[in-house]
């Protein structure tokens, strides 16, 4: 009996399609990073996705094993690793039965026999399989990933870094003894091979729209270590007046922030490498970025313009509550999906930001100077914030945010310019201009801006 038709909330009907994305690759090839990125991208687009990390299941019985645990001749280790894979796949298939759409099996899946077993289990339940192999022979990148793992993996928590690195190298060597890359013997499989962090991509037997959507995203990924810098524009005249939208100039304090921003960027980057700067087409973001070094290439994106508030543009929240009381209440009730009359919703902003996310994923050294709602949506993507919470996050003015994606989450650092700015975060039901933003759900930091 067919499952009921499902939609992901943004007009993409996935019907009965369910996909198991099966990661393939040696350790230190970025599989977990790719898996985490794929999950957060799909959930950001309202497609139900879940990562099933076999290592997490294995750690329940063997939390910090030595490299010999992963030697294929170690019968006990092999038995425990197989049991962990069985548990992960069983849980994933239960999740699919409950209505999950894209399950991501994060493991080495290093042999043809193991991949055949996964496919047979999924086939028996009518779940499609998409194998994603990350293959990398770039020694510098592999070493970088080893350094990443030894400092962030639960397997090496509390261990001496050099001891951890040596053990991890030995673990990789044990996998290399039995590793089988996807080749012509598996030409019947649907797969994507990412070679040397995207220098070459091989696609085989992609079957439907949802698979194509996942593959398109994964083709744009690279797994090189990098950071993304985010900043609000400086305080604007409309911020001071409590008005939303518009194209107001910077206030005097906003000008001070624009002049201070190059120093904040230099401090956070840590060296003199040039960044590419993306701003919106509105003058408050362009003005904020104008003192950055000439070596920084600057691009203006219409997609980074602030959420369009339609008929409420240039009004205060007090005026909106008086002129459009029903709309004011409806937006508070479901801020993510509420669309201003003649304007946009947060969901609309996410859709128009998808090309920005794609460019971010294939680029390096990007600084984005943008607006409150747009920054919330981008931040929610990297930090896996929920749709219910993201529109209410308090985003500080005059603060530079540095995000560094890692295999086990995204690291966040903040750099406060220490230039005062009006706090205009608004809580549900309130029309006040100045409130304490620390009451906001999942506040990014103190300070604030008009919550478009």
Short mmCIF file of C-alpha atoms in Angstrom, two decimals, residues 15-427:
data_model
loop_
_atom_site.label_atom_id
_atom_site.label_comp_id
_atom_site.label_asym_id
_atom_site.label_seq_id
_atom_site.Cartn_x
_atom_site.Cartn_y
_atom_site.Cartn_z
CA UNK A 15 5.53 11.88 -3.43
CA UNK A 16 6.67 8.43 -2.27
CA UNK A 17 10.37 9.04 -2.86
CA UNK A 18 12.66 8.08 0.00
CA UNK A 19 16.42 8.08 -0.41
CA UNK A 20 19.23 6.57 1.61
CA UNK A 21 22.40 8.55 0.89
CA UNK A 22 25.20 6.07 1.57
CA UNK A 23 28.55 7.70 2.32
CA UNK A 24 31.62 5.86 1.02
CA UNK A 25 35.28 6.62 1.64
CA UNK A 26 38.37 6.17 3.76
CA UNK A 27 38.63 8.04 7.07
CA UNK A 28 39.72 11.71 6.85
CA UNK A 29 38.03 12.22 3.47
CA UNK A 30 35.32 14.55 4.73
CA UNK A 31 32.42 12.08 4.78
CA UNK A 32 30.96 13.29 8.08
CA UNK A 33 31.30 16.92 7.00
CA UNK A 34 29.50 16.16 3.73
CA UNK A 35 26.78 14.24 5.60
CA UNK A 36 26.20 17.07 8.06
CA UNK A 37 26.10 19.65 5.28
CA UNK A 38 23.63 17.61 3.23
CA UNK A 39 21.32 17.19 6.23
CA UNK A 40 21.29 20.86 7.16
CA UNK A 41 20.72 21.91 3.51
CA UNK A 42 17.74 19.58 3.13
CA UNK A 43 16.21 20.55 6.48
CA UNK A 44 16.75 24.22 5.63
CA UNK A 45 14.58 23.55 2.55
CA UNK A 46 11.99 21.78 4.74
CA UNK A 47 12.88 18.29 3.46
CA UNK A 48 12.97 15.82 6.36
CA UNK A 49 16.53 14.48 6.62
CA UNK A 50 18.51 12.60 9.27
CA UNK A 51 22.13 11.46 9.63
CA UNK A 52 22.76 7.96 10.99
CA UNK A 53 26.42 7.88 12.01
CA UNK A 54 27.65 4.31 12.47
CA UNK A 55 30.53 5.57 14.62
CA UNK A 56 28.04 6.89 17.18
CA UNK A 57 26.46 3.43 17.42
CA UNK A 58 29.87 1.77 17.74
CA UNK A 59 30.88 4.18 20.50
CA UNK A 60 28.05 2.90 22.69
CA UNK A 61 30.04 -0.31 23.26
CA UNK A 62 33.54 0.82 22.33
CA UNK A 63 33.90 4.57 23.03
CA UNK A 64 37.63 5.05 22.38
CA UNK A 65 39.08 2.03 20.56
CA UNK A 66 42.66 1.82 19.35
CA UNK A 67 43.59 1.47 15.69
CA UNK A 68 43.80 -2.34 15.92
CA UNK A 69 40.03 -2.40 16.56
CA UNK A 70 39.64 -1.45 12.88
CA UNK A 71 41.98 -4.15 11.57
CA UNK A 72 39.95 -6.57 9.46
CA UNK A 73 41.79 -9.51 11.09
CA UNK A 74 40.45 -8.45 14.50
CA UNK A 75 37.40 -10.73 14.69
CA UNK A 76 35.92 -9.10 17.79
CA UNK A 77 36.36 -5.62 16.37
CA UNK A 78 34.85 -6.68 13.04
CA UNK A 79 31.87 -8.23 14.84
CA UNK A 80 31.25 -5.08 16.89
CA UNK A 81 31.57 -2.82 13.85
CA UNK A 82 29.12 -4.99 11.93
CA UNK A 83 26.68 -4.86 14.86
CA UNK A 84 26.93 -1.06 14.89
CA UNK A 85 26.18 -0.92 11.16
CA UNK A 86 23.20 -3.27 11.66
CA UNK A 87 21.82 -1.07 14.43
CA UNK A 88 22.25 2.12 12.40
CA UNK A 89 20.58 0.70 9.28
CA UNK A 90 17.74 -0.82 11.34
CA UNK A 91 17.05 2.51 13.03
CA UNK A 92 17.23 4.32 9.69
CA UNK A 93 14.69 1.96 8.10
CA UNK A 94 12.35 2.45 11.08
CA UNK A 95 12.73 6.20 10.56
CA UNK A 96 11.80 5.79 6.89
CA UNK A 97 8.69 3.80 7.88
CA UNK A 98 7.69 6.73 10.09
CA UNK A 99 7.84 9.05 7.05
CA UNK A 100 11.47 10.18 6.80
CA UNK A 101 12.52 11.36 3.34
CA UNK A 102 16.33 11.42 3.10
CA UNK A 103 18.41 9.26 5.46
CA UNK A 104 22.17 9.67 5.36
CA UNK A 105 24.24 6.63 6.39
CA UNK A 106 27.56 8.05 7.56
CA UNK A 107 30.19 5.30 7.55
CA UNK A 108 33.14 4.12 5.47
CA UNK A 109 31.09 1.43 3.65
CA UNK A 110 34.49 0.53 2.28
CA UNK A 111 33.80 -2.81 0.57
CA UNK A 112 31.54 -3.88 -2.26
CA UNK A 113 30.04 -6.53 0.01
CA UNK A 114 29.02 -3.91 2.59
CA UNK A 115 27.51 -1.62 -0.06
CA UNK A 116 25.58 -4.56 -1.54
CA UNK A 117 24.20 -5.38 1.92
CA UNK A 118 23.03 -1.79 2.49
CA UNK A 119 21.36 -1.67 -0.92
CA UNK A 120 19.55 -4.97 -0.34
CA UNK A 121 18.23 -3.79 3.01
CA UNK A 122 16.96 -0.54 1.45
CA UNK A 123 15.54 -2.26 -1.65
CA UNK A 124 13.48 -4.57 0.57
CA UNK A 125 11.70 -1.53 2.00
CA UNK A 126 11.36 0.39 -1.28
CA UNK A 127 13.99 2.98 -0.31
CA UNK A 128 16.22 4.30 -3.08
CA UNK A 129 19.99 4.31 -2.56
CA UNK A 130 22.40 7.03 -3.64
CA UNK A 131 26.06 6.24 -2.93
CA UNK A 132 28.34 9.23 -2.39
CA UNK A 133 32.07 8.45 -2.44
CA UNK A 134 34.59 11.06 -1.32
CA UNK A 135 37.94 10.04 -2.77
CA UNK A 136 40.98 12.17 -2.06
CA UNK A 137 44.68 11.62 -2.68
CA UNK A 138 45.70 15.16 -1.73
CA UNK A 139 48.06 14.45 1.17
CA UNK A 140 47.92 18.02 2.51
CA UNK A 141 44.12 17.90 2.73
CA UNK A 142 44.13 14.43 4.29
CA UNK A 143 46.59 15.66 6.93
CA UNK A 144 44.39 18.69 7.57
CA UNK A 145 41.41 16.40 8.11
CA UNK A 146 43.48 14.18 10.44
CA UNK A 147 44.26 17.26 12.53
CA UNK A 148 40.55 18.14 12.51
CA UNK A 149 39.48 14.66 13.62
CA UNK A 150 42.05 14.31 16.39
CA UNK A 151 40.80 17.54 17.98
CA UNK A 152 37.02 17.14 17.46
CA UNK A 153 36.20 13.42 17.25
CA UNK A 154 34.70 11.81 20.39
CA UNK A 155 37.08 8.89 19.73
CA UNK A 156 40.03 11.02 20.83
CA UNK A 157 38.53 13.20 23.52
CA UNK A 158 41.09 13.85 26.25
CA UNK A 159 43.94 12.09 24.45
CA UNK A 160 47.33 13.56 23.67
CA UNK A 161 47.03 15.16 20.19
CA UNK A 162 50.15 13.50 18.77
CA UNK A 163 49.12 10.10 20.11
CA UNK A 164 45.65 10.62 18.63
CA UNK A 165 47.07 11.60 15.23
CA UNK A 166 49.34 8.55 15.10
CA UNK A 167 46.51 6.22 16.07
CA UNK A 168 44.24 7.74 13.45
CA UNK A 169 46.89 7.27 10.74
CA UNK A 170 47.10 3.60 11.72
CA UNK A 171 43.30 3.35 11.58
CA UNK A 172 43.35 4.75 8.04
CA UNK A 173 46.05 2.22 7.08
CA UNK A 174 43.86 -0.64 8.34
CA UNK A 175 40.97 0.56 6.17
CA UNK A 176 43.27 0.96 3.16
CA UNK A 177 44.03 -2.78 3.29
CA UNK A 178 40.44 -3.68 2.38
CA UNK A 179 39.10 -0.52 0.73
CA UNK A 180 37.37 -0.96 -2.63
CA UNK A 181 36.45 2.14 -4.61
CA UNK A 182 33.22 2.22 -6.59
CA UNK A 183 34.11 1.06 -10.12
CA UNK A 184 32.61 -0.51 -13.24
CA UNK A 185 31.61 -3.61 -11.26
CA UNK A 186 29.05 -1.42 -9.52
CA UNK A 187 27.81 0.43 -12.60
CA UNK A 188 24.26 -0.62 -11.70
CA UNK A 189 24.39 1.62 -8.63
CA UNK A 190 23.21 5.22 -8.47
CA UNK A 191 26.28 7.09 -7.29
CA UNK A 192 28.19 10.33 -7.11
CA UNK A 193 32.00 10.28 -6.83
CA UNK A 194 33.69 13.45 -5.60
CA UNK A 195 37.38 13.32 -6.51
CA UNK A 196 39.99 15.46 -4.77
CA UNK A 197 37.54 17.90 -3.17
CA UNK A 198 35.55 18.56 -6.32
CA UNK A 199 38.28 18.68 -8.97
CA UNK A 200 36.37 15.90 -10.71
CA UNK A 201 32.81 14.67 -10.18
CA UNK A 202 31.41 11.44 -11.62
CA UNK A 203 27.64 10.90 -11.70
CA UNK A 204 25.99 7.58 -12.52
CA UNK A 205 22.33 6.60 -13.01
CA UNK A 206 20.61 9.51 -11.24
CA UNK A 207 16.92 8.62 -11.37
CA UNK A 208 14.53 11.32 -10.18
CA UNK A 209 14.07 14.92 -9.12
CA UNK A 210 14.89 14.51 -5.44
CA UNK A 211 18.07 12.57 -6.22
CA UNK A 212 19.03 15.29 -8.70
CA UNK A 213 18.43 17.96 -6.06
CA UNK A 214 20.72 16.19 -3.57
CA UNK A 215 23.39 15.58 -6.22
CA UNK A 216 23.29 19.20 -7.40
CA UNK A 217 23.99 20.38 -3.86
CA UNK A 218 26.76 17.83 -3.25
CA UNK A 219 28.45 18.75 -6.53
CA UNK A 220 28.94 22.27 -5.17
CA UNK A 221 30.62 21.20 -1.93
CA UNK A 222 34.26 21.31 -1.11
CA UNK A 223 35.74 20.00 2.12
CA UNK A 224 38.69 22.35 2.45
CA UNK A 225 38.92 24.04 5.85
CA UNK A 226 37.44 27.53 5.63
CA UNK A 227 35.36 30.15 7.42
CA UNK A 228 32.50 32.49 6.49
CA UNK A 229 32.20 36.00 7.93
CA UNK A 230 28.80 37.62 8.50
CA UNK A 231 27.93 41.16 9.52
CA UNK A 232 24.86 43.31 9.77
CA UNK A 233 25.10 46.70 8.16
CA UNK A 234 25.92 49.53 10.54
CA UNK A 235 23.12 51.17 12.49
CA UNK A 236 20.80 53.06 10.11
CA UNK A 237 18.62 56.14 10.50
CA UNK A 238 15.55 53.88 10.25
CA UNK A 239 16.90 51.78 13.14
CA UNK A 240 16.89 54.91 15.27
CA UNK A 241 13.34 55.76 14.20
CA UNK A 242 11.99 52.22 14.71
CA UNK A 243 11.03 51.80 11.05
CA UNK A 244 11.39 48.58 9.04
CA UNK A 245 12.58 48.11 5.48
CA UNK A 246 13.37 51.12 3.32
CA UNK A 247 16.76 52.23 2.04
CA UNK A 248 17.92 54.51 4.81
CA UNK A 249 21.50 55.83 5.19
CA UNK A 250 23.76 54.91 8.09
CA UNK A 251 23.50 56.79 11.35
CA UNK A 252 26.57 58.49 12.83
CA UNK A 253 27.27 55.36 14.87
CA UNK A 254 26.71 53.22 11.78
CA UNK A 255 29.44 55.23 10.05
CA UNK A 256 31.73 54.53 13.00
CA UNK A 257 31.12 50.81 12.58
CA UNK A 258 31.86 50.97 8.86
CA UNK A 259 35.25 52.52 9.65
CA UNK A 260 35.93 49.93 12.37
CA UNK A 261 34.90 46.90 10.28
CA UNK A 262 38.28 46.51 8.46
CA UNK A 263 40.05 46.15 11.82
CA UNK A 264 37.52 43.56 13.03
CA UNK A 265 37.93 41.56 9.83
CA UNK A 266 41.71 41.69 10.03
CA UNK A 267 41.61 40.52 13.64
CA UNK A 268 39.25 37.63 12.89
CA UNK A 269 41.01 36.46 9.71
CA UNK A 270 44.41 36.44 11.39
CA UNK A 271 46.41 37.21 8.27
CA UNK A 272 46.36 39.49 5.22
CA UNK A 273 44.52 37.21 2.80
CA UNK A 274 41.91 39.15 0.76
CA UNK A 275 38.26 38.29 1.20
CA UNK A 276 35.47 38.51 -1.33
CA UNK A 277 32.74 40.79 0.02
CA UNK A 278 29.09 40.26 -0.80
CA UNK A 279 26.58 42.99 0.02
CA UNK A 280 22.96 43.63 -0.84
CA UNK A 281 22.01 46.33 -3.35
CA UNK A 282 20.78 48.62 -0.55
CA UNK A 283 22.93 51.58 0.40
CA UNK A 284 23.30 50.79 4.10
CA UNK A 285 25.20 47.56 3.36
CA UNK A 286 27.25 49.11 0.56
CA UNK A 287 28.17 52.03 2.82
CA UNK A 288 29.16 49.65 5.62
CA UNK A 289 31.59 47.79 3.33
CA UNK A 290 33.14 50.84 1.64
CA UNK A 291 36.17 51.16 3.94
CA UNK A 292 37.31 47.57 3.47
CA UNK A 293 40.66 47.18 1.64
CA UNK A 294 40.74 47.75 -2.12
CA UNK A 295 42.16 44.23 -2.51
CA UNK A 296 38.76 42.88 -1.42
CA UNK A 297 36.60 42.19 -4.46
CA UNK A 298 33.06 43.46 -3.74
CA UNK A 299 29.91 42.06 -5.32
CA UNK A 300 26.30 43.22 -4.86
CA UNK A 301 23.56 40.60 -4.75
CA UNK A 302 19.87 41.40 -5.11
CA UNK A 303 19.24 38.08 -3.34
CA UNK A 304 20.84 39.56 -0.20
CA UNK A 305 18.34 42.47 0.00
CA UNK A 306 16.29 42.63 3.19
CA UNK A 307 12.98 40.80 3.51
CA UNK A 308 10.37 42.76 1.51
CA UNK A 309 7.79 44.07 3.97
CA UNK A 310 5.34 45.08 1.24
CA UNK A 311 2.68 47.57 2.34
CA UNK A 312 4.38 47.78 5.76
CA UNK A 313 7.65 49.08 4.33
CA UNK A 314 8.95 52.16 6.20
CA UNK A 315 6.38 51.76 9.01
CA UNK A 316 7.01 51.26 12.71
CA UNK A 317 5.58 48.22 14.49
CA UNK A 318 3.20 50.50 16.35
CA UNK A 319 1.87 51.76 13.01
CA UNK A 320 1.61 48.20 11.63
CA UNK A 321 -0.39 47.05 14.68
CA UNK A 322 -2.81 49.95 14.23
CA UNK A 323 -3.18 49.82 10.44
CA UNK A 324 -3.09 46.02 10.00
CA UNK A 325 -3.97 44.44 13.37
CA UNK A 326 -4.95 41.05 11.91
CA UNK A 327 -1.72 40.83 9.93
CA UNK A 328 0.30 41.86 12.97
CA UNK A 329 -1.22 39.00 14.99
CA UNK A 330 -0.93 36.50 12.15
CA UNK A 331 2.78 37.22 11.73
CA UNK A 332 3.44 36.75 15.43
CA UNK A 333 1.57 33.45 15.29
CA UNK A 334 3.67 31.99 12.42
CA UNK A 335 6.51 34.35 11.62
CA UNK A 336 8.39 31.95 9.34
CA UNK A 337 5.47 31.42 6.94
CA UNK A 338 3.66 34.78 7.23
CA UNK A 339 3.97 36.81 4.03
CA UNK A 340 3.60 40.59 4.20
CA UNK A 341 0.90 41.97 1.91
CA UNK A 342 2.71 42.61 -1.35
CA UNK A 343 5.93 41.39 0.26
CA UNK A 344 7.73 38.28 1.47
CA UNK A 345 7.89 35.67 4.22
CA UNK A 346 10.98 34.12 5.77
CA UNK A 347 10.24 31.03 3.69
CA UNK A 348 10.39 33.20 0.55
CA UNK A 349 13.76 34.58 1.66
CA UNK A 350 15.15 31.06 2.12
CA UNK A 351 14.11 30.15 -1.43
CA UNK A 352 15.81 33.19 -2.96
CA UNK A 353 18.91 32.59 -0.85
CA UNK A 354 19.49 29.08 -2.23
CA UNK A 355 21.85 30.33 -4.99
CA UNK A 356 23.77 32.25 -2.30
CA UNK A 357 24.18 29.06 -0.28
CA UNK A 358 25.40 27.19 -3.36
CA UNK A 359 27.98 29.89 -4.04
CA UNK A 360 29.05 29.87 -0.39
CA UNK A 361 29.58 26.12 -0.45
CA UNK A 362 31.87 26.21 -3.47
CA UNK A 363 33.74 29.38 -2.48
CA UNK A 364 36.33 30.36 0.10
CA UNK A 365 37.05 33.52 2.08
CA UNK A 366 33.65 35.20 1.84
CA UNK A 367 32.45 38.14 3.97
CA UNK A 368 28.72 38.89 3.75
CA UNK A 369 27.40 42.29 4.84
CA UNK A 370 23.64 41.98 4.88
CA UNK A 371 20.38 42.53 6.75
CA UNK A 372 18.61 41.15 9.80
CA UNK A 373 16.20 38.66 8.24
CA UNK A 374 18.68 37.54 5.59
CA UNK A 375 21.41 37.01 8.15
CA UNK A 376 19.00 35.01 10.29
CA UNK A 377 18.29 32.68 7.38
CA UNK A 378 21.98 32.20 6.52
CA UNK A 379 22.90 31.72 10.17
CA UNK A 380 20.08 29.19 10.59
CA UNK A 381 21.50 27.20 7.66
CA UNK A 382 24.98 26.91 9.16
CA UNK A 383 23.84 26.43 12.77
CA UNK A 384 20.85 24.13 12.02
CA UNK A 385 18.31 26.40 13.70
CA UNK A 386 14.64 25.49 13.42
CA UNK A 387 12.11 27.36 11.30
CA UNK A 388 10.13 28.19 14.43
CA UNK A 389 13.10 29.75 16.22
CA UNK A 390 15.15 31.39 13.46
CA UNK A 391 12.84 34.40 12.80
CA UNK A 392 13.01 35.37 16.47
CA UNK A 393 16.78 35.26 16.95
CA UNK A 394 18.30 38.51 18.17
CA UNK A 395 21.12 39.49 15.84
CA UNK A 396 23.53 42.12 17.14
CA UNK A 397 24.40 45.29 15.31
CA UNK A 398 28.07 46.25 15.15
CA UNK A 399 29.31 42.69 15.57
CA UNK A 400 31.25 40.48 13.14
CA UNK A 401 30.33 36.78 13.23
CA UNK A 402 32.84 34.17 12.06
CA UNK A 403 31.47 30.69 11.29
CA UNK A 404 33.82 27.75 10.73
CA UNK A 405 32.14 24.51 9.54
CA UNK A 406 33.54 21.38 11.20
CA UNK A 407 32.82 17.67 10.80
CA UNK A 408 30.86 17.65 14.06
CA UNK A 409 29.17 21.07 13.91
CA UNK A 410 29.89 24.71 13.13
CA UNK A 411 32.18 26.78 15.35
CA UNK A 412 31.09 30.37 16.00
CA UNK A 413 33.22 33.32 17.07
CA UNK A 414 32.02 36.91 17.60
CA UNK A 415 33.94 40.15 17.38
CA UNK A 416 32.27 43.09 19.07
CA UNK A 417 33.18 46.52 17.65
CA UNK A 418 32.25 48.08 21.00
CA UNK A 419 30.32 50.82 19.24
CA UNK A 420 26.88 51.45 20.81
CA UNK A 421 23.80 50.76 18.69
CA UNK A 422 20.07 50.97 19.29
CA UNK A 423 18.50 47.73 20.49
CA UNK A 424 15.24 47.20 18.65
CA UNK A 425 14.57 43.50 19.07
CA UNK A 426 10.83 42.90 19.35
CA UNK A 427 9.16 40.09 21.25
#
